[in-house]
Amino acid sequence: MQQENPLRALPSVNDLLADPRVAELEAERGHALAVAAARTALAEARESVGDGGEPGDLGARTVALAGEIAAPRLRRVLNATGVVVHTNLGRAPLADEALERVREAAAGYSNLEYDLDEGARGSRQDHVAPLLRELTGAEAALVVNNNAAAVLLAVAALAEGRDVLVSRGELVEIGDGFRIPDVLARSGARLVEVGTTNRTRVEDYERALGDRTALILRVHQSNFRIVGFTDSPDPGTLARLAEERGVLLVDDLGSGVLPDIGGEPTVAASLAAGAHLVTFSGDKLLGGPQAGIAVGRADLVERLRRHPLHRALRADKLTLAALEGTLGLYRSGRETPVLRMLGEPAEAVRSRAERLAELTGGRVEHTVARAGGGSLPTTDLESFACALEEGLAEPLRRADPPVIGIVRDGVLLLDCRTLTDDEVEEAARAVNVCRSR
Ligand SMILES: *Cc1c(COP(=O)(O)O)cnc(C)c1O
């Protein structure tokens, strides 16, 4: 006799929606979510039954799946990697002051492009530019979507159809395939490589300068350093050469930093050395939102502003609000979370690691933290971590909130330079929940 197909015994989506628990879910959280969860639960059950297993409690599974489906995908995580500006983990955490500005600008209408004095159309660039001028000493400033956009826009607006000289030691790839030569190609300018990988002298630039040259582009080497037998002209020397020959010097600082923290060129120093335009990121060492900032000579910034690409690359109001809030901290001499984490004494980090070890039964380990974001690549920040069993790495990534550490030599290190006091408590709770499962 033929056996009945066990798949036939599974309920339909409508049957499952009639389950009182699923009906309650539907009433509370809507038909679409209940149906999506019921379909997924049934698909799982079909698979399980096909493999000779049991369908399980479909109503309970549907309710659980609804929670998973509706949970936000872009979530807060605890960064226990010790990398302060971690691109994969969203780079700079924003200061409360910046978040307040975002809330205020985003919750209702704003004067984004409205001049309140004149009662007429204004420019979105007018809100942040005065702060940037004040903090960098630049004549003018422009904010776009990110620093890659700032470099692209600068080269497109200032060198389209002409030559851009770049040292072979600076033709860098920054991460996820962002390569300076490719950006130049898209900008419509022609790249002229100058010097060698390890040594480029001012004479190399001199020889390469010609009628077609529009600008010299300096590019921060970002996440790597050439050490040993090296040479590259300082920005002052390049600026003098550019002036003499009637071309521009554009300095892409990458991370860029406002106060002198050692090891990274400041924006003001680059301008003071004579760079005509300087570009840098909003969410690296600056500690603000994702943004690209171009500061420099007013006529050049105006050319960027008027270029058609600007419209495609412009910063949105949330970015501008967060950036204004972040820059306001610098003006009033307060610290961004990024600078606080970079500058915190190792002893304070050690006491957090001790607390975490005490709460989790881990062991305190001496570590080296990093600035990240292509900045200070050779600077070791003394740090401390709580070392735990390696097997916790995966469950902690699935915890709520997820905790991201570093696995090294068979242990999981939770570096406490990038955790706050409160986050240490949260991380400890997550560890103990994972262990009790
Ligand atoms: C990071 C970086 C960029 C790109 O900046 P984003 O803000 O990530 O677009 C460009 N140039 C250099 C040298 C960098 O380090």
Coordinates of C-alpha atoms and ligand atoms in Angstrom, one line a residue:
M1 CA 0.0 0.0 0.0
Q2 CA 1.3 3.5 -0.8
Q3 CA 2.2 5.6 2.2
E4 CA 0.6 9.0 2.5
N5 CA 2.9 11.9 1.5
P6 CA 3.8 13.4 4.9
L7 CA 4.1 16.9 3.3
R8 CA 0.3 16.7 2.7
A9 CA -0.1 16.8 6.5
L10 CA 1.4 20.3 6.8
P11 CA -1.0 23.1 7.2
S12 CA -1.6 25.8 4.6
V13 CA -0.5 29.4 5.2
N14 CA -4.1 30.2 6.0
D15 CA -4.4 27.3 8.5
L16 CA -1.3 28.6 10.2
L17 CA -2.6 32.1 10.4
A18 CA -5.6 30.7 12.2
D19 CA -3.4 29.4 15.0
P20 CA -4.2 31.7 18.0
R21 CA -0.6 32.7 18.6
V22 CA -0.1 33.6 14.9
A23 CA -3.5 35.4 14.9
E24 CA -2.3 37.5 17.8
L25 CA 1.0 38.2 16.0
E26 CA -1.0 39.3 12.9
A27 CA -3.3 41.5 15.0
E28 CA -0.3 43.2 16.7
R29 CA 2.3 43.4 14.0
G30 CA 0.3 43.2 10.7
H31 CA -0.7 40.8 8.0
A32 CA 2.4 41.1 5.9
L33 CA 4.8 40.1 8.6
A34 CA 2.6 37.3 9.8
V35 CA 2.4 35.8 6.3
A36 CA 6.1 36.2 5.7
A37 CA 6.9 34.4 8.9
A38 CA 4.3 31.7 8.3
R39 CA 5.7 31.1 4.8
T40 CA 9.3 30.8 6.1
A41 CA 8.2 28.5 8.9
L42 CA 6.3 26.2 6.4
A43 CA 9.3 26.2 4.1
E44 CA 11.6 25.1 7.0
A45 CA 9.0 22.4 8.0
R46 CA 8.8 21.1 4.4
E47 CA 12.6 20.8 4.3
S48 CA 12.7 19.0 7.7
V49 CA 9.9 16.6 6.8
G50 CA 11.5 15.9 3.4
D51 CA 14.6 14.9 5.3
G52 CA 12.5 12.5 7.4
G53 CA 12.3 14.8 10.4
E54 CA 9.4 16.4 12.3
P55 CA 7.6 19.6 11.3
G56 CA 7.9 21.0 14.9
D57 CA 5.5 23.5 16.5
L58 CA 4.8 25.7 13.5
G59 CA 2.8 28.4 15.5
A60 CA 5.7 28.9 17.9
R61 CA 8.2 28.9 15.1
T62 CA 6.2 31.5 13.1
V63 CA 6.2 33.8 16.1
A64 CA 9.9 33.4 16.6
L65 CA 10.6 34.0 12.9
A66 CA 8.5 37.2 12.9
G67 CA 10.8 38.6 15.6
E68 CA 13.9 37.7 13.5
I69 CA 12.4 39.1 10.2
A70 CA 11.3 42.4 11.8
A71 CA 14.6 43.0 13.7
P72 CA 16.6 45.8 12.2
R73 CA 19.5 44.7 10.0
L74 CA 21.7 47.7 10.5
R75 CA 22.4 47.4 14.2
R76 CA 24.5 48.8 17.0
V77 CA 27.4 46.5 17.8
L78 CA 30.1 46.6 20.6
N79 CA 33.5 47.2 19.0
A80 CA 36.0 45.2 21.1
T81 CA 38.6 45.1 18.3
G82 CA 40.7 48.0 19.6
V83 CA 40.5 49.6 16.2
V84 CA 39.1 53.1 16.9
V85 CA 38.1 54.1 13.4
H86 CA 36.9 50.7 12.1
T87 CA 35.5 51.0 8.6
N88 CA 33.6 47.7 8.8
L89 CA 32.0 48.8 12.1
G90 CA 30.8 52.2 10.9
R91 CA 33.9 54.3 11.6
A92 CA 33.4 57.2 14.0
P93 CA 30.8 57.0 16.8
L94 CA 29.1 60.4 17.0
A95 CA 29.1 62.6 20.0
D96 CA 25.8 63.4 21.8
E97 CA 26.1 67.0 20.6
A98 CA 26.2 65.8 17.0
L99 CA 23.2 63.4 17.5
E100 CA 21.2 66.3 19.0
R101 CA 21.8 68.4 15.9
V102 CA 20.7 65.5 13.7
R103 CA 17.5 65.0 15.7
E104 CA 16.6 68.6 15.5
A105 CA 17.3 69.0 11.8
A106 CA 15.7 65.8 10.8
A107 CA 12.5 65.6 12.9
G108 CA 11.0 68.5 11.2
Y109 CA 11.7 71.1 8.6
S110 CA 14.9 73.0 8.5
N111 CA 16.6 76.0 6.9
L112 CA 18.7 73.7 4.8
E113 CA 18.6 75.8 1.7
Y114 CA 16.7 78.8 3.1
D115 CA 18.3 82.1 4.1
L116 CA 16.4 83.3 7.2
D117 CA 17.7 86.8 7.0
E118 CA 16.7 87.3 3.4
G119 CA 13.7 85.1 3.3
A120 CA 15.0 83.6 0.1
R121 CA 16.8 80.6 -1.2
G122 CA 20.1 79.9 0.6
S123 CA 22.9 77.4 0.2
R124 CA 23.2 74.2 2.2
Q125 CA 26.9 74.8 2.3
D126 CA 26.5 78.0 4.4
H127 CA 25.8 76.2 7.7
V128 CA 29.1 74.4 8.2
A129 CA 31.5 76.5 6.0
P130 CA 32.0 79.3 8.6
L131 CA 33.1 76.7 11.3
L132 CA 35.4 74.9 8.9
R133 CA 37.0 78.3 7.9
E134 CA 37.4 79.2 11.5
L135 CA 38.9 75.8 12.5
T136 CA 41.3 75.4 9.6
G137 CA 42.1 78.9 8.5
A138 CA 40.9 78.2 5.0
E139 CA 39.2 80.9 2.9
A140 CA 36.3 78.6 1.9
A141 CA 34.9 75.1 2.5
L142 CA 32.6 72.6 0.8
V143 CA 31.1 69.4 2.1
V144 CA 30.2 66.4 0.0
N145 CA 29.2 62.8 0.5
N146 CA 32.6 61.4 1.4
N147 CA 36.3 62.0 0.8
A148 CA 36.4 59.8 -2.3
A149 CA 33.8 62.2 -3.7
A150 CA 35.8 65.2 -2.6
V151 CA 38.9 64.0 -4.5
L152 CA 36.8 63.1 -7.6
L153 CA 35.1 66.5 -7.6
A154 CA 38.3 68.4 -7.0
V155 CA 40.1 66.7 -9.9
A156 CA 37.1 66.9 -12.2
A157 CA 36.5 70.6 -11.5
L158 CA 40.1 71.7 -11.6
A159 CA 41.8 69.3 -14.1
E160 CA 39.3 67.9 -16.5
G161 CA 41.1 67.1 -19.8
R162 CA 44.4 68.1 -18.4
D163 CA 47.3 66.4 -16.5
V164 CA 47.5 65.6 -12.9
L165 CA 50.9 64.7 -11.4
V166 CA 50.9 62.0 -8.7
S167 CA 54.0 60.4 -7.1
R168 CA 54.3 56.7 -7.8
G169 CA 54.6 56.3 -4.0
E170 CA 51.1 57.7 -3.5
L171 CA 49.1 55.7 -6.1
V172 CA 47.3 53.9 -3.2
E173 CA 44.3 51.6 -2.9
I174 CA 42.5 52.7 0.3
G175 CA 40.2 49.7 0.9
D176 CA 37.4 47.8 -0.8
G177 CA 39.0 48.6 -4.2
F178 CA 39.1 52.4 -4.0
R179 CA 42.1 53.2 -6.1
I180 CA 43.4 56.7 -6.7
P181 CA 44.4 55.9 -10.4
D182 CA 40.8 54.8 -11.1
V183 CA 39.3 57.9 -9.5
L184 CA 41.5 60.0 -11.7
A185 CA 40.5 58.1 -14.8
R186 CA 36.8 58.8 -14.0
S187 CA 37.4 62.4 -13.3
G188 CA 38.4 63.0 -17.0
A189 CA 41.9 64.1 -16.0
R190 CA 45.0 62.3 -17.2
L191 CA 47.3 60.8 -14.6
V192 CA 51.0 61.4 -15.0
E193 CA 53.0 59.2 -12.7
V194 CA 56.0 60.9 -11.1
G195 CA 59.2 59.4 -9.5
T196 CA 59.4 55.9 -8.1
T197 CA 57.6 53.9 -5.5
N198 CA 60.0 54.7 -2.7
R199 CA 61.6 57.9 -3.8
T200 CA 60.1 60.9 -5.5
R201 CA 62.0 64.2 -5.5
V202 CA 60.9 67.7 -6.4
E203 CA 63.0 67.5 -9.6
D204 CA 60.8 64.6 -10.7
Y205 CA 57.7 66.8 -10.5
E206 CA 59.7 69.6 -12.2
R207 CA 60.5 67.4 -15.2
A208 CA 56.9 66.2 -15.5
L209 CA 55.3 69.6 -15.4
G210 CA 54.2 70.8 -18.9
D211 CA 51.6 72.9 -20.7
R212 CA 49.0 70.4 -20.0
T213 CA 49.5 70.2 -16.3
A214 CA 46.6 71.4 -14.2
L215 CA 47.6 70.3 -10.8
I216 CA 49.9 68.3 -8.5
L217 CA 47.9 65.9 -6.3
R218 CA 49.5 64.7 -3.1
V219 CA 47.8 61.6 -1.6
H220 CA 48.2 60.5 2.0
Q221 CA 49.6 57.0 1.9
S222 CA 46.7 56.0 4.2
N223 CA 47.0 52.5 5.5
F224 CA 50.6 51.8 4.6
R225 CA 54.1 53.3 4.9
I226 CA 57.1 52.9 2.8
V227 CA 60.0 52.8 5.2
G228 CA 63.8 52.7 4.7
F229 CA 65.3 54.3 1.6
T230 CA 62.6 56.9 0.9
D231 CA 62.2 60.4 -0.2
S232 CA 59.3 62.7 -0.9
P233 CA 59.1 66.5 -1.0
D234 CA 57.3 68.2 1.8
P235 CA 54.1 70.1 1.0
G236 CA 55.9 73.5 1.3
T237 CA 58.4 72.6 -1.4
L238 CA 55.7 71.3 -3.7
A239 CA 53.6 74.4 -3.1
R240 CA 56.4 76.7 -4.1
L241 CA 57.0 74.7 -7.3
A242 CA 53.3 74.8 -8.1
E243 CA 53.2 78.6 -7.5
E244 CA 56.3 79.1 -9.7
R245 CA 54.9 77.1 -12.6
G246 CA 51.3 78.4 -12.3
V247 CA 49.7 75.0 -11.4
L248 CA 47.7 74.0 -8.3
L249 CA 48.6 71.8 -5.4
V250 CA 45.8 69.6 -4.1
D251 CA 46.5 67.7 -0.9
D252 CA 44.3 64.6 -0.1
L253 CA 44.9 64.1 3.6
G254 CA 42.7 61.0 3.8
S255 CA 41.8 61.0 7.4
G256 CA 42.8 64.5 8.1
V257 CA 42.8 65.9 11.6
L258 CA 42.2 69.3 13.1
P259 CA 44.3 69.4 16.3
D260 CA 47.9 68.2 16.2
I261 CA 47.9 64.8 17.8
G262 CA 51.3 63.8 16.4
G263 CA 51.9 61.5 13.5
E264 CA 49.3 62.9 11.1
P265 CA 49.4 66.2 9.2
T266 CA 46.8 68.6 10.3
V267 CA 44.5 70.4 7.8
A268 CA 45.7 73.8 9.0
A269 CA 49.4 72.8 8.5
S270 CA 48.8 71.6 5.0
L271 CA 47.0 74.9 4.1
A272 CA 49.7 76.9 5.9
A273 CA 52.4 75.1 3.8
G274 CA 50.7 76.4 0.7
A275 CA 48.3 73.6 -0.5
H276 CA 45.6 75.4 -2.6
L277 CA 43.0 72.8 -1.7
V278 CA 42.9 70.1 1.0
T279 CA 40.5 67.2 1.1
F280 CA 39.7 64.9 4.1
S281 CA 37.1 62.6 5.6
G282 CA 34.4 63.5 8.0
D283 CA 34.2 60.1 9.8
K284 CA 37.9 59.2 10.3
L285 CA 40.0 61.1 12.9
L286 CA 37.6 64.1 12.7
G287 CA 35.1 61.9 14.5
G288 CA 32.0 63.0 12.7
P289 CA 29.6 61.6 10.1
Q290 CA 30.5 60.2 6.7
A291 CA 31.5 63.2 4.6
G292 CA 34.2 64.6 2.4
I293 CA 35.5 68.1 3.2
A294 CA 37.3 70.3 0.7
V295 CA 38.9 73.5 2.1
G296 CA 41.1 76.1 0.5
R297 CA 41.2 79.0 -1.9
A298 CA 37.8 80.6 -2.3
D299 CA 37.9 80.6 -6.2
L300 CA 38.8 76.9 -6.3
V301 CA 36.1 75.9 -3.8
E302 CA 33.6 77.9 -5.9
R303 CA 34.6 75.9 -9.0
L304 CA 33.9 72.7 -7.1
R305 CA 30.6 74.1 -6.0
R306 CA 29.5 75.0 -9.5
H307 CA 30.6 71.7 -11.1
P308 CA 27.7 69.5 -12.2
L309 CA 29.1 66.6 -10.3
H310 CA 28.6 68.5 -7.1
R311 CA 24.9 68.0 -7.3
A312 CA 25.4 64.3 -7.5
L313 CA 27.9 64.2 -4.6
R314 CA 26.4 66.7 -2.2
A315 CA 26.0 66.0 1.5
D316 CA 22.5 65.5 2.9
K317 CA 21.0 67.4 5.8
L318 CA 21.6 64.7 8.4
T319 CA 25.3 64.8 7.5
L320 CA 25.5 68.5 7.6
A321 CA 23.7 68.6 11.0
A322 CA 26.0 65.9 12.5
L323 CA 29.1 67.7 11.1
E324 CA 28.0 71.0 12.5
G325 CA 27.5 69.4 15.9
T326 CA 30.9 67.7 15.7
L327 CA 32.8 70.8 14.7
G328 CA 31.1 72.7 17.5
L329 CA 32.9 70.4 19.9
Y330 CA 36.3 71.5 18.5
R331 CA 35.3 75.1 18.7
S332 CA 34.4 74.8 22.4
G333 CA 37.5 72.7 23.2
R334 CA 35.7 69.5 23.9
E335 CA 36.6 66.0 22.6
T336 CA 35.0 63.8 20.1
P337 CA 34.6 60.1 21.1
V338 CA 37.3 59.2 18.6
L339 CA 39.9 61.6 20.1
R340 CA 38.9 60.5 23.6
M341 CA 39.5 56.9 22.8
L342 CA 42.8 57.6 21.1
G343 CA 44.1 59.8 23.9
E344 CA 42.8 57.8 27.0
P345 CA 45.6 56.8 29.3
A346 CA 46.4 53.0 29.2
E347 CA 45.7 52.7 32.9
A348 CA 42.1 53.7 32.4
V349 CA 41.8 51.1 29.7
R350 CA 43.4 48.5 32.0
S351 CA 40.8 49.1 34.7
R352 CA 38.0 48.4 32.2
A353 CA 39.7 45.2 31.1
E354 CA 40.1 44.2 34.8
R355 CA 36.4 44.8 35.3
L356 CA 35.4 42.8 32.3
A357 CA 37.8 39.9 33.4
E358 CA 36.2 40.0 36.8
L359 CA 32.7 39.8 35.4
T360 CA 33.5 37.0 33.0
G361 CA 36.2 35.0 34.6
G362 CA 38.6 36.1 31.8
R363 CA 42.2 37.1 32.0
V364 CA 43.7 40.6 31.4
E365 CA 46.1 40.8 28.5
H366 CA 48.3 43.6 27.3
T367 CA 47.5 44.5 23.6
V368 CA 48.1 47.1 20.9
A369 CA 45.2 49.1 19.7
R370 CA 45.1 51.0 16.4
A371 CA 43.7 54.3 15.2
G372 CA 42.4 52.7 11.9
G373 CA 40.8 54.5 9.0
G374 CA 44.2 54.7 7.2
S375 CA 45.5 57.1 9.9
L376 CA 48.5 56.6 12.1
P377 CA 49.3 53.2 10.5
T378 CA 52.6 52.8 12.4
T379 CA 51.4 54.2 15.8
D380 CA 50.9 51.5 18.5
L381 CA 48.4 52.5 21.1
E382 CA 49.0 50.7 24.4
S383 CA 45.9 48.8 25.3
F384 CA 44.4 46.0 27.4
A385 CA 41.9 43.3 26.6
C386 CA 40.0 40.6 28.4
A387 CA 41.0 37.2 27.0
L388 CA 38.3 34.6 26.8
E389 CA 37.9 31.2 25.2
E390 CA 38.0 31.3 21.4
G391 CA 34.7 29.4 21.1
L392 CA 32.8 32.5 22.3
A393 CA 33.7 34.5 19.2
E394 CA 30.8 33.2 17.0
P395 CA 28.0 33.3 19.7
L396 CA 29.1 36.8 20.7
R397 CA 28.7 38.0 17.1
R398 CA 25.1 36.7 17.3
A399 CA 24.5 38.2 20.8
D400 CA 22.2 41.2 21.4
P401 CA 24.0 43.5 21.0
P402 CA 26.7 41.7 19.0
V403 CA 30.2 41.9 20.4
I404 CA 33.0 41.9 17.9
G405 CA 36.5 40.9 19.3
I406 CA 39.7 39.6 17.8
V407 CA 40.7 36.0 17.7
R408 CA 44.5 35.6 18.1
D409 CA 46.6 32.6 19.1
G410 CA 43.6 30.5 20.1
V411 CA 41.9 33.1 22.4
L412 CA 39.3 35.7 21.9
L413 CA 40.5 39.2 22.9
L414 CA 37.9 41.9 23.9
D415 CA 40.0 45.0 23.6
C416 CA 38.7 47.7 26.1
R417 CA 40.1 50.8 24.4
T418 CA 37.1 50.9 22.1
L419 CA 34.5 50.0 24.8
T420 CA 33.0 52.5 27.2
D421 CA 32.4 51.7 30.9
D422 CA 28.8 50.9 30.2
E423 CA 29.6 48.8 27.2
V424 CA 31.9 46.6 29.4
E425 CA 28.9 45.8 31.5
E426 CA 26.9 44.9 28.4
A427 CA 29.7 42.8 26.9
A428 CA 30.0 40.9 30.2
R429 CA 26.2 40.2 30.2
A430 CA 26.5 39.0 26.6
V431 CA 29.4 36.7 27.5
N432 CA 27.5 35.2 30.4
V433 CA 24.3 34.7 28.3
C434 CA 26.4 32.9 25.6
R435 CA 28.0 30.6 28.2
S436 CA 24.7 29.7 29.9
R437 CA 23.2 28.4 26.6
Ligands
LIG1 C1 40.0 57.1 3.4 C2 40.7 57.9 2.3 C3 39.9 58.3 1.2 C4 38.5 58.1 1.1 O1 37.7 58.7 2.1 P1 36.2 58.3 2.3 O2 35.7 59.3 3.3 O3 36.2 56.9 2.8 O4 35.5 58.3 1.0 C5 40.6 59.0 0.2 N1 41.9 59.3 0.3 C6 42.7 58.8 1.3 C7 44.1 59.1 1.4 C8 42.1 58.1 2.4 O5 42.8 57.6 3.4

